[in-house]
Amino acid sequence: MTARVGVVTFPGSLDDGDAARAVRIAGAEPVRLWHGDPELHGVDAVVLPGGFSYGDYLRCGAIARFAPVMETIVDAARGGLPVLGICNGFQILCEAHLLPGALTRNQHLHFRNRDQILRIESAGTAWTNAFQPGQEVLIPVKNGEGCYVADTATLDQLEAEGRVVARYLAGNPNGSQRDIAAITNQAGNVVGIMPHPEHAVEALTGPSQDGLGFFTSVLKHLVGAPA
């Protein structure tokens, strides 16, 4: 049976169509989920896409965190549902307290859009098991508020528990502490990433196809998950 991966659309979402396309290329069935509908319609995993949900008012992700669909996603994620938050989706995951820390204004105060080298630090999550630890990938980054921050105790805990999923190489585009580009929760089913793997799934349109591994990883995870 083909896995069904939900892609949420919020008012102001920008990359939901690209995320759905990446899911399809990976071999799963994308299921469009609406922010105002609390039902997940039987999906096996969820992607929170990039964009500017609710116009980034108050704080990025602060309003989207209270959308009806997020109440269901938070409960399901705590029960083991794989959830990937990309860029604005990462911000929403932090606002929903599914991941620690916060994403703040880039230190240089400029929007940054470029192809970015990352090093995969953890291949033990539902979204990165297709990679090898230490593998370098090339994925676009585009953000104005992508600077990951947390208190020292939280950063040390992420490091000690192997929950830093990816780091920036060849230059930090936003000033994120300890060059953190992606993190995961303790269970490894929830991952937030600031760069955009959905923009690196086809040779025609991306700088590489390195991003596809995030989407094929969750399919591999679902095959091995208990029924």
Short mmCIF file of C-alpha atoms in Angstrom, two decimals:
data_model
loop_
_atom_site.label_atom_id
_atom_site.label_comp_id
_atom_site.label_asym_id
_atom_site.label_seq_id
_atom_site.Cartn_x
_atom_site.Cartn_y
_atom_site.Cartn_z
CA MET A 1 0.00 0.00 0.00
CA THR A 2 1.31 3.44 -0.94
CA ALA A 3 2.16 5.65 2.02
CA ARG A 4 0.07 8.80 2.35
CA VAL A 5 1.95 11.93 3.41
CA GLY A 6 -0.04 15.00 4.36
CA VAL A 7 1.11 18.49 3.36
CA VAL A 8 -0.52 21.31 5.30
CA THR A 9 -1.57 24.57 3.68
CA PHE A 10 -1.82 27.64 5.91
CA PRO A 11 -2.81 31.14 4.77
CA GLY A 12 0.49 32.41 3.38
CA SER A 13 2.08 29.01 2.70
CA LEU A 14 4.49 29.25 -0.20
CA ASP A 15 6.07 25.85 -0.72
CA ASP A 16 3.21 23.46 -0.08
CA GLY A 17 2.97 22.59 -3.78
CA ASP A 18 6.70 21.90 -3.96
CA ALA A 19 6.53 19.72 -0.86
CA ALA A 20 3.63 17.73 -2.33
CA ARG A 21 5.62 17.26 -5.52
CA ALA A 22 8.64 16.02 -3.57
CA VAL A 23 6.42 13.52 -1.75
CA ARG A 24 5.12 12.25 -5.09
CA ILE A 25 8.61 11.96 -6.60
CA ALA A 26 9.71 9.97 -3.55
CA GLY A 27 6.97 7.44 -4.26
CA ALA A 28 4.26 8.39 -1.77
CA GLU A 29 0.79 9.85 -2.21
CA PRO A 30 0.61 13.51 -1.20
CA VAL A 31 -2.56 14.45 0.69
CA ARG A 32 -3.37 18.12 0.96
CA LEU A 33 -4.39 19.16 4.49
CA TRP A 34 -6.13 22.46 5.26
CA HIS A 35 -5.19 24.53 8.29
CA GLY A 36 -8.81 24.92 9.38
CA ASP A 37 -9.65 21.22 9.22
CA PRO A 38 -8.53 19.24 12.28
CA GLU A 39 -8.83 15.92 10.43
CA LEU A 40 -5.63 14.29 9.15
CA HIS A 41 -7.56 11.99 6.81
CA GLY A 42 -5.57 8.88 7.63
CA VAL A 43 -2.13 10.13 6.59
CA ASP A 44 0.99 8.25 7.67
CA ALA A 45 3.21 11.34 8.01
CA VAL A 46 2.93 15.12 7.75
CA VAL A 47 5.00 17.91 6.20
CA LEU A 48 4.65 21.50 7.42
CA PRO A 49 5.92 23.49 4.43
CA GLY A 50 7.79 26.74 4.04
CA GLY A 51 6.23 30.12 3.49
CA PHE A 52 4.84 32.94 5.57
CA SER A 53 1.91 31.48 7.50
CA TYR A 54 -0.54 34.19 8.55
CA GLY A 55 1.89 36.76 7.14
CA ASP A 56 4.43 36.03 9.91
CA TYR A 57 2.43 38.34 12.18
CA LEU A 58 3.37 38.39 15.89
CA ARG A 59 6.22 35.89 15.30
CA CYS A 60 6.87 33.42 12.52
CA GLY A 61 4.65 30.42 13.19
CA ALA A 62 3.06 31.94 16.30
CA ILE A 63 -0.47 32.05 14.87
CA ALA A 64 -0.20 28.86 12.79
CA ARG A 65 0.62 26.98 15.97
CA PHE A 66 -3.03 27.48 17.03
CA ALA A 67 -4.61 26.32 13.75
CA PRO A 68 -7.13 23.49 14.20
CA VAL A 69 -4.99 21.09 12.18
CA MET A 70 -2.02 21.74 14.47
CA GLU A 71 -3.92 20.60 17.56
CA THR A 72 -4.33 17.22 15.90
CA ILE A 73 -0.78 17.13 14.57
CA VAL A 74 0.72 17.92 17.98
CA ASP A 75 -1.17 15.05 19.59
CA ALA A 76 -0.32 12.67 16.73
CA ALA A 77 3.36 13.65 16.79
CA ARG A 78 3.55 12.92 20.49
CA GLY A 79 2.13 9.51 19.61
CA GLY A 80 4.82 8.84 17.02
CA LEU A 81 3.50 10.35 13.76
CA PRO A 82 6.46 11.45 11.59
CA VAL A 83 6.37 15.23 11.10
CA LEU A 84 8.81 17.30 9.02
CA GLY A 85 8.80 21.08 9.40
CA ILE A 86 10.61 22.98 6.65
CA CYS A 87 11.61 26.64 7.20
CA ASN A 88 8.30 28.18 8.37
CA GLY A 89 7.30 24.64 9.34
CA PHE A 90 10.37 24.48 11.60
CA GLN A 91 9.27 27.75 13.20
CA ILE A 92 5.79 26.32 13.76
CA LEU A 93 7.20 23.19 15.40
CA CYS A 94 9.17 25.34 17.84
CA GLU A 95 6.14 27.52 18.59
CA ALA A 96 4.11 24.33 19.20
CA HIS A 97 6.79 23.09 21.61
CA LEU A 98 7.37 19.93 19.61
CA LEU A 99 10.97 21.11 19.24
CA PRO A 100 13.03 23.27 21.61
CA GLY A 101 14.48 26.68 20.90
CA ALA A 102 13.36 29.35 18.45
CA LEU A 103 14.11 30.79 15.01
CA THR A 104 14.92 34.50 15.12
CA ARG A 105 15.89 37.25 12.68
CA ASN A 106 19.04 36.48 10.72
CA GLN A 107 21.99 38.01 12.53
CA HIS A 108 22.98 40.11 9.51
CA LEU A 109 19.34 41.30 9.18
CA HIS A 110 19.15 40.32 5.51
CA PHE A 111 17.04 37.72 3.74
CA ARG A 112 19.39 34.99 2.56
CA ASN A 113 18.70 32.92 -0.57
CA ARG A 114 21.44 30.59 -1.80
CA ASP A 115 22.44 26.96 -2.32
CA GLN A 116 23.83 25.71 0.97
CA ILE A 117 26.09 22.80 1.90
CA LEU A 118 24.93 20.86 4.94
CA ARG A 119 26.49 18.03 6.89
CA ILE A 120 24.08 15.34 8.06
CA GLU A 121 24.86 14.73 11.72
CA SER A 122 22.14 12.20 12.54
CA ALA A 123 20.82 9.47 10.26
CA GLY A 124 18.72 7.98 13.04
CA THR A 125 15.53 9.97 12.49
CA ALA A 126 12.41 9.11 10.53
CA TRP A 127 13.42 11.75 7.96
CA THR A 128 17.18 11.14 7.57
CA ASN A 129 17.71 7.36 7.60
CA ALA A 130 18.55 7.40 3.86
CA PHE A 131 21.75 9.36 4.62
CA GLN A 132 25.03 8.49 6.29
CA PRO A 133 26.31 10.44 9.31
CA GLY A 134 28.81 12.99 8.04
CA GLN A 135 27.35 13.01 4.51
CA GLU A 136 27.41 16.41 2.83
CA VAL A 137 24.39 17.57 0.86
CA LEU A 138 23.55 20.66 -1.20
CA ILE A 139 20.13 22.16 -0.50
CA PRO A 140 18.73 25.67 -1.05
CA VAL A 141 18.23 27.97 1.91
CA LYS A 142 15.92 30.98 1.79
CA ASN A 143 14.97 32.75 4.98
CA GLY A 144 14.94 36.04 6.82
CA GLU A 145 14.31 34.57 10.26
CA GLY A 146 16.28 31.36 10.24
CA CYS A 147 18.71 31.95 13.09
CA TYR A 148 18.32 29.03 15.49
CA VAL A 149 18.76 30.00 19.13
CA ALA A 150 18.40 28.22 22.46
CA ASP A 151 19.87 28.47 25.92
CA THR A 152 23.20 26.79 26.55
CA ALA A 153 21.65 23.91 28.51
CA THR A 154 19.30 23.10 25.63
CA LEU A 155 22.09 23.29 23.06
CA ASP A 156 24.26 21.00 25.18
CA GLN A 157 21.38 18.55 25.57
CA LEU A 158 20.76 18.47 21.81
CA GLU A 159 24.45 17.75 21.25
CA ALA A 160 24.67 15.10 23.97
CA GLU A 161 21.57 13.27 22.75
CA GLY A 162 22.55 13.34 19.09
CA ARG A 163 19.56 15.49 18.18
CA VAL A 164 21.38 17.95 15.92
CA VAL A 165 20.31 16.56 12.55
CA ALA A 166 22.28 18.84 10.20
CA ARG A 167 24.77 21.71 10.35
CA TYR A 168 25.72 24.44 7.92
CA LEU A 169 29.07 24.07 6.17
CA ALA A 170 31.02 26.58 4.09
CA GLY A 171 29.44 29.51 5.85
CA ASN A 172 26.53 29.98 8.22
CA PRO A 173 23.77 31.80 6.29
CA ASN A 174 21.87 33.19 9.25
CA GLY A 175 24.00 33.05 12.40
CA SER A 176 22.36 29.95 13.89
CA GLN A 177 24.04 28.88 17.10
CA ARG A 178 26.53 26.05 16.63
CA ASP A 179 25.77 26.15 12.88
CA ILE A 180 22.54 24.21 13.50
CA ALA A 181 20.40 23.75 10.39
CA ALA A 182 18.08 20.99 11.65
CA ILE A 183 17.13 19.28 14.91
CA THR A 184 14.89 16.45 16.06
CA ASN A 185 12.87 15.51 19.11
CA GLN A 186 13.92 12.74 21.48
CA ALA A 187 11.89 10.10 19.64
CA GLY A 188 13.32 11.04 16.23
CA ASN A 189 9.93 11.28 14.52
CA VAL A 190 9.76 15.09 14.47
CA VAL A 191 12.39 17.01 12.49
CA GLY A 192 12.68 20.73 11.83
CA ILE A 193 14.99 21.96 9.08
CA MET A 194 15.56 25.53 7.92
CA PRO A 195 16.88 24.79 4.38
CA HIS A 196 14.47 23.46 1.75
CA PRO A 197 14.95 19.79 0.75
CA GLU A 198 11.81 19.97 -1.41
CA HIS A 199 13.70 22.30 -3.75
CA ALA A 200 16.44 19.72 -4.34
CA VAL A 201 14.61 16.67 -5.67
CA GLU A 202 15.02 17.03 -9.46
CA ALA A 203 18.05 17.71 -11.62
CA LEU A 204 16.03 20.10 -13.79
CA THR A 205 15.05 22.54 -11.05
CA GLY A 206 17.39 22.06 -8.09
CA PRO A 207 21.10 22.44 -7.41
CA SER A 208 21.12 18.71 -6.63
CA GLN A 209 18.77 15.85 -5.84
CA ASP A 210 20.11 15.58 -2.30
CA GLY A 211 16.84 16.70 -0.72
CA LEU A 212 14.98 13.64 -1.96
CA GLY A 213 16.54 11.56 0.80
CA PHE A 214 14.44 13.31 3.43
CA PHE A 215 11.28 12.11 1.72
CA THR A 216 12.44 8.59 0.87
CA SER A 217 13.65 8.25 4.47
CA VAL A 218 10.14 8.56 5.88
CA LEU A 219 8.89 5.88 3.49
CA LYS A 220 11.62 3.55 4.71
CA HIS A 221 10.71 4.42 8.28
CA LEU A 222 7.03 3.69 7.69
CA VAL A 223 7.80 0.29 6.17
CA GLY A 224 9.72 -0.64 9.30
CA ALA A 225 7.22 0.84 11.75
CA PRO A 226 5.00 -1.54 13.73
CA ALA A 227 1.48 -1.89 12.38
#
